[in-house]
Short mmCIF file of N, CA and C in Angstrom, two decimals:
data_model
loop_
_atom_site.label_atom_id
_atom_site.label_comp_id
_atom_site.label_asym_id
_atom_site.label_seq_id
_atom_site.Cartn_x
_atom_site.Cartn_y
_atom_site.Cartn_z
N MET T 110 23.25 -2.94 -9.26
CA MET T 110 21.83 -3.06 -9.36
C MET T 110 21.22 -3.19 -7.95
N SER T 111 21.86 -3.90 -7.03
CA SER T 111 21.24 -4.06 -5.71
C SER T 111 20.98 -2.75 -5.01
N ALA T 112 21.88 -1.76 -5.22
CA ALA T 112 21.65 -0.48 -4.60
C ALA T 112 20.36 0.17 -5.14
N ASP T 113 20.09 0.01 -6.42
CA ASP T 113 18.85 0.51 -7.02
C ASP T 113 17.66 -0.24 -6.43
N LEU T 114 17.75 -1.53 -6.33
CA LEU T 114 16.70 -2.35 -5.74
C LEU T 114 16.43 -1.95 -4.30
N HIS T 115 17.48 -1.73 -3.55
CA HIS T 115 17.32 -1.34 -2.13
C HIS T 115 16.69 0.06 -2.02
N GLU T 116 17.09 0.99 -2.84
CA GLU T 116 16.49 2.36 -2.83
C GLU T 116 15.04 2.28 -3.19
N LYS T 117 14.72 1.53 -4.25
CA LYS T 117 13.32 1.48 -4.73
C LYS T 117 12.45 0.76 -3.68
N THR T 118 12.97 -0.30 -3.12
CA THR T 118 12.19 -1.04 -2.07
C THR T 118 11.91 -0.12 -0.91
N ASN T 119 12.90 0.56 -0.41
CA ASN T 119 12.73 1.49 0.71
C ASN T 119 11.74 2.60 0.38
N ARG T 120 11.83 3.08 -0.85
CA ARG T 120 10.90 4.18 -1.30
C ARG T 120 9.49 3.65 -1.35
N TYR T 121 9.25 2.47 -1.88
CA TYR T 121 7.90 1.90 -1.97
C TYR T 121 7.37 1.59 -0.57
N GLU T 122 8.21 1.12 0.32
CA GLU T 122 7.74 0.88 1.70
C GLU T 122 7.23 2.15 2.29
N GLY T 123 8.00 3.23 2.13
CA GLY T 123 7.57 4.56 2.67
C GLY T 123 6.31 5.08 2.01
N MET T 124 6.19 4.86 0.68
CA MET T 124 4.96 5.29 -0.01
C MET T 124 3.76 4.55 0.48
N LEU T 125 3.85 3.23 0.69
CA LEU T 125 2.75 2.46 1.17
C LEU T 125 2.38 2.87 2.58
N ALA T 126 3.36 3.05 3.47
CA ALA T 126 3.07 3.45 4.84
C ALA T 126 2.41 4.83 4.86
N ASP T 127 2.91 5.75 4.04
CA ASP T 127 2.32 7.09 4.00
C ASP T 127 0.93 7.02 3.41
N ALA T 128 0.71 6.21 2.41
CA ALA T 128 -0.64 6.08 1.78
C ALA T 128 -1.62 5.54 2.78
N LEU T 129 -1.20 4.58 3.57
CA LEU T 129 -2.08 4.03 4.63
C LEU T 129 -2.43 5.12 5.65
N ASP T 130 -1.52 6.00 5.98
CA ASP T 130 -1.78 7.09 6.89
C ASP T 130 -2.76 8.12 6.33
N GLU T 131 -2.73 8.33 5.00
CA GLU T 131 -3.53 9.36 4.37
C GLU T 131 -4.94 8.91 4.02
N ALA T 132 -5.14 7.65 3.72
CA ALA T 132 -6.43 7.16 3.25
C ALA T 132 -7.40 7.08 4.40
N VAL T 133 -8.58 7.66 4.20
CA VAL T 133 -9.66 7.60 5.19
C VAL T 133 -10.88 6.97 4.53
N GLN T 134 -11.43 5.99 5.20
CA GLN T 134 -12.62 5.32 4.61
C GLN T 134 -13.72 6.31 4.34
N ALA T 135 -14.29 6.22 3.15
CA ALA T 135 -15.32 7.19 2.71
C ALA T 135 -16.70 6.54 2.64
N VAL T 136 -16.80 5.33 2.97
CA VAL T 136 -18.10 4.61 2.85
C VAL T 136 -18.48 4.03 4.26
N PRO T 137 -19.77 3.85 4.48
CA PRO T 137 -20.19 3.34 5.81
C PRO T 137 -19.67 1.91 6.03
N ASP T 138 -19.29 1.64 7.28
CA ASP T 138 -18.74 0.32 7.63
C ASP T 138 -19.72 -0.83 7.33
N ASP T 139 -20.98 -0.66 7.62
CA ASP T 139 -21.91 -1.74 7.56
C ASP T 139 -22.62 -1.89 6.22
N THR T 140 -21.86 -1.63 5.13
CA THR T 140 -22.38 -1.78 3.78
C THR T 140 -21.45 -2.67 2.99
N HIS T 141 -21.91 -3.08 1.81
CA HIS T 141 -21.03 -3.87 0.96
C HIS T 141 -19.74 -3.13 0.64
N LEU T 142 -19.88 -1.83 0.34
CA LEU T 142 -18.67 -1.07 0.03
C LEU T 142 -17.78 -0.88 1.25
N GLY T 143 -18.38 -0.82 2.46
CA GLY T 143 -17.61 -0.74 3.67
C GLY T 143 -16.78 -1.99 3.88
N HIS T 144 -17.37 -3.16 3.54
CA HIS T 144 -16.65 -4.41 3.66
C HIS T 144 -15.51 -4.46 2.62
N ALA T 145 -15.77 -3.91 1.41
CA ALA T 145 -14.75 -3.86 0.38
C ALA T 145 -13.59 -2.96 0.85
N ALA T 146 -13.93 -1.84 1.45
CA ALA T 146 -12.88 -0.93 1.95
C ALA T 146 -12.05 -1.62 3.03
N ALA T 147 -12.71 -2.34 3.93
CA ALA T 147 -11.99 -3.07 4.98
C ALA T 147 -11.05 -4.10 4.36
N ASP T 148 -11.49 -4.78 3.34
CA ASP T 148 -10.68 -5.78 2.65
C ASP T 148 -9.46 -5.10 2.01
N CYS T 149 -9.66 -3.96 1.37
CA CYS T 149 -8.54 -3.24 0.74
C CYS T 149 -7.52 -2.81 1.78
N LEU T 150 -7.99 -2.30 2.88
CA LEU T 150 -7.08 -1.90 4.00
C LEU T 150 -6.33 -3.12 4.55
N GLU T 151 -7.05 -4.22 4.75
CA GLU T 151 -6.43 -5.40 5.31
C GLU T 151 -5.33 -5.91 4.39
N MET T 152 -5.65 -5.91 3.07
CA MET T 152 -4.64 -6.39 2.13
C MET T 152 -3.42 -5.47 2.11
N ALA T 153 -3.67 -4.15 2.05
CA ALA T 153 -2.54 -3.20 2.02
C ALA T 153 -1.69 -3.36 3.28
N GLU T 154 -2.32 -3.44 4.43
CA GLU T 154 -1.59 -3.60 5.70
C GLU T 154 -0.83 -4.91 5.74
N SER T 155 -1.45 -5.96 5.27
CA SER T 155 -0.78 -7.29 5.22
C SER T 155 0.40 -7.28 4.30
N TYR T 156 0.29 -6.68 3.15
CA TYR T 156 1.43 -6.60 2.24
C TYR T 156 2.52 -5.72 2.80
N LEU T 157 2.17 -4.68 3.55
CA LEU T 157 3.21 -3.89 4.21
C LEU T 157 3.96 -4.76 5.22
N ASP T 158 3.25 -5.50 6.02
CA ASP T 158 3.86 -6.43 7.00
C ASP T 158 4.72 -7.47 6.28
N ASP T 159 4.16 -8.04 5.23
CA ASP T 159 4.91 -9.10 4.49
C ASP T 159 6.20 -8.50 3.91
N GLY T 160 6.07 -7.32 3.31
CA GLY T 160 7.24 -6.67 2.72
C GLY T 160 8.35 -6.43 3.75
N ARG T 161 7.91 -6.00 4.93
CA ARG T 161 8.91 -5.79 5.99
C ARG T 161 9.54 -7.10 6.43
N HIS T 162 8.77 -8.14 6.45
CA HIS T 162 9.31 -9.45 6.81
C HIS T 162 10.35 -9.92 5.77
N PHE T 163 10.00 -9.74 4.46
CA PHE T 163 10.94 -10.10 3.41
C PHE T 163 12.20 -9.25 3.49
N LYS T 164 12.04 -8.01 3.71
CA LYS T 164 13.18 -7.07 3.78
C LYS T 164 14.10 -7.50 4.95
N ASP T 165 13.53 -7.78 6.08
CA ASP T 165 14.33 -8.27 7.26
C ASP T 165 15.07 -9.58 6.92
N ALA T 166 14.44 -10.36 6.05
CA ALA T 166 15.11 -11.63 5.67
C ALA T 166 16.04 -11.45 4.45
N ASP T 167 16.30 -10.22 4.07
CA ASP T 167 17.20 -9.85 3.01
C ASP T 167 16.73 -10.37 1.66
N ASP T 168 15.38 -10.46 1.52
CA ASP T 168 14.71 -10.88 0.24
C ASP T 168 14.09 -9.64 -0.36
N TRP T 169 14.94 -8.84 -1.00
CA TRP T 169 14.56 -7.51 -1.47
C TRP T 169 13.54 -7.58 -2.63
N VAL T 170 13.62 -8.57 -3.47
CA VAL T 170 12.72 -8.68 -4.58
C VAL T 170 11.30 -8.93 -4.11
N ASN T 171 11.10 -9.86 -3.20
CA ASN T 171 9.76 -10.10 -2.70
C ASN T 171 9.27 -8.98 -1.81
N ALA T 172 10.19 -8.26 -1.13
CA ALA T 172 9.80 -7.13 -0.34
C ALA T 172 9.22 -6.04 -1.29
N LEU T 173 9.91 -5.78 -2.36
CA LEU T 173 9.44 -4.77 -3.31
C LEU T 173 8.09 -5.18 -3.93
N ALA T 174 7.98 -6.44 -4.26
CA ALA T 174 6.73 -6.94 -4.79
C ALA T 174 5.59 -6.77 -3.80
N SER T 175 5.82 -7.06 -2.56
CA SER T 175 4.78 -6.94 -1.50
C SER T 175 4.39 -5.48 -1.33
N PHE T 176 5.34 -4.55 -1.23
CA PHE T 176 5.01 -3.15 -1.10
C PHE T 176 4.21 -2.66 -2.32
N SER T 177 4.62 -3.11 -3.49
CA SER T 177 3.93 -2.69 -4.73
C SER T 177 2.52 -3.20 -4.74
N TYR T 178 2.29 -4.47 -4.40
CA TYR T 178 0.93 -5.02 -4.37
C TYR T 178 0.04 -4.31 -3.35
N GLY T 179 0.60 -4.08 -2.16
CA GLY T 179 -0.15 -3.38 -1.12
C GLY T 179 -0.56 -1.99 -1.58
N TYR T 180 0.34 -1.31 -2.24
CA TYR T 180 0.08 0.02 -2.72
C TYR T 180 -1.03 0.00 -3.79
N GLY T 181 -0.99 -1.05 -4.66
CA GLY T 181 -1.98 -1.22 -5.68
C GLY T 181 -3.36 -1.41 -5.09
N TRP T 182 -3.50 -2.23 -4.06
CA TRP T 182 -4.76 -2.43 -3.38
C TRP T 182 -5.33 -1.10 -2.88
N LEU T 183 -4.53 -0.35 -2.23
CA LEU T 183 -4.98 0.92 -1.69
C LEU T 183 -5.31 1.92 -2.75
N ASP T 184 -4.49 2.02 -3.73
CA ASP T 184 -4.73 2.95 -4.88
C ASP T 184 -6.02 2.59 -5.58
N ALA T 185 -6.26 1.32 -5.76
CA ALA T 185 -7.50 0.88 -6.43
C ALA T 185 -8.72 1.30 -5.56
N GLY T 186 -8.64 1.16 -4.26
CA GLY T 186 -9.68 1.58 -3.36
C GLY T 186 -9.96 3.04 -3.43
N VAL T 187 -8.92 3.84 -3.60
CA VAL T 187 -9.09 5.30 -3.76
C VAL T 187 -9.79 5.59 -5.07
N ARG T 188 -9.38 4.91 -6.12
CA ARG T 188 -10.01 5.14 -7.43
C ARG T 188 -11.46 4.74 -7.46
N MET T 189 -11.83 3.74 -6.70
CA MET T 189 -13.24 3.29 -6.60
C MET T 189 -14.07 4.16 -5.69
N GLY T 190 -13.47 5.07 -4.96
CA GLY T 190 -14.20 5.92 -4.07
C GLY T 190 -14.42 5.36 -2.68
N LEU T 191 -13.68 4.30 -2.34
CA LEU T 191 -13.79 3.70 -1.03
C LEU T 191 -13.08 4.54 0.04
N PHE T 192 -12.12 5.30 -0.40
CA PHE T 192 -11.31 6.13 0.54
C PHE T 192 -11.24 7.59 0.06
N ASP T 193 -11.18 8.48 1.04
CA ASP T 193 -10.90 9.88 0.75
C ASP T 193 -9.43 10.11 1.05
N VAL T 194 -8.80 10.93 0.21
CA VAL T 194 -7.41 11.31 0.38
C VAL T 194 -7.31 12.79 0.17
N PRO T 195 -6.29 13.41 0.71
CA PRO T 195 -6.14 14.87 0.49
C PRO T 195 -6.01 15.20 -0.99
N ASP T 196 -6.62 16.33 -1.39
CA ASP T 196 -6.57 16.73 -2.80
C ASP T 196 -5.16 16.93 -3.33
N ASP T 197 -4.29 17.36 -2.42
CA ASP T 197 -2.90 17.65 -2.88
C ASP T 197 -1.93 16.43 -2.70
N SER T 198 -2.52 15.26 -2.43
CA SER T 198 -1.69 14.07 -2.28
C SER T 198 -1.03 13.67 -3.59
N HIS T 199 0.22 13.38 -3.51
CA HIS T 199 0.97 12.89 -4.65
C HIS T 199 1.09 11.37 -4.66
N LEU T 200 0.39 10.74 -3.71
CA LEU T 200 0.56 9.30 -3.53
C LEU T 200 -0.46 8.48 -4.31
N PHE T 201 -1.51 9.10 -4.84
CA PHE T 201 -2.57 8.37 -5.42
C PHE T 201 -2.89 8.88 -6.84
N THR T 202 -3.37 7.96 -7.71
CA THR T 202 -3.88 8.39 -9.02
C THR T 202 -5.34 8.68 -8.83
N MET T 203 -5.77 9.77 -9.40
CA MET T 203 -7.20 10.12 -9.20
C MET T 203 -7.75 10.68 -10.52
#
């Protein structure tokens, strides 16, 4: 089972990092939605950092949870229209 956990954790880390690279803020910075977009980005980036910390500490379960939560924050922002992503992206639900 740990091999599956390690593979999935590494895959989700890569997905979150790639998603952060693809997402471009679609709303003006100085608006309520701009602040919401900044919050979503901050949360996604923080969860990526946390996940990497947990992974380095050999805590694979919390690393996977962190990468998953971060990805969820970013994906929700895309669905709300806070971010633009490429039309052919396989990383987001739209």
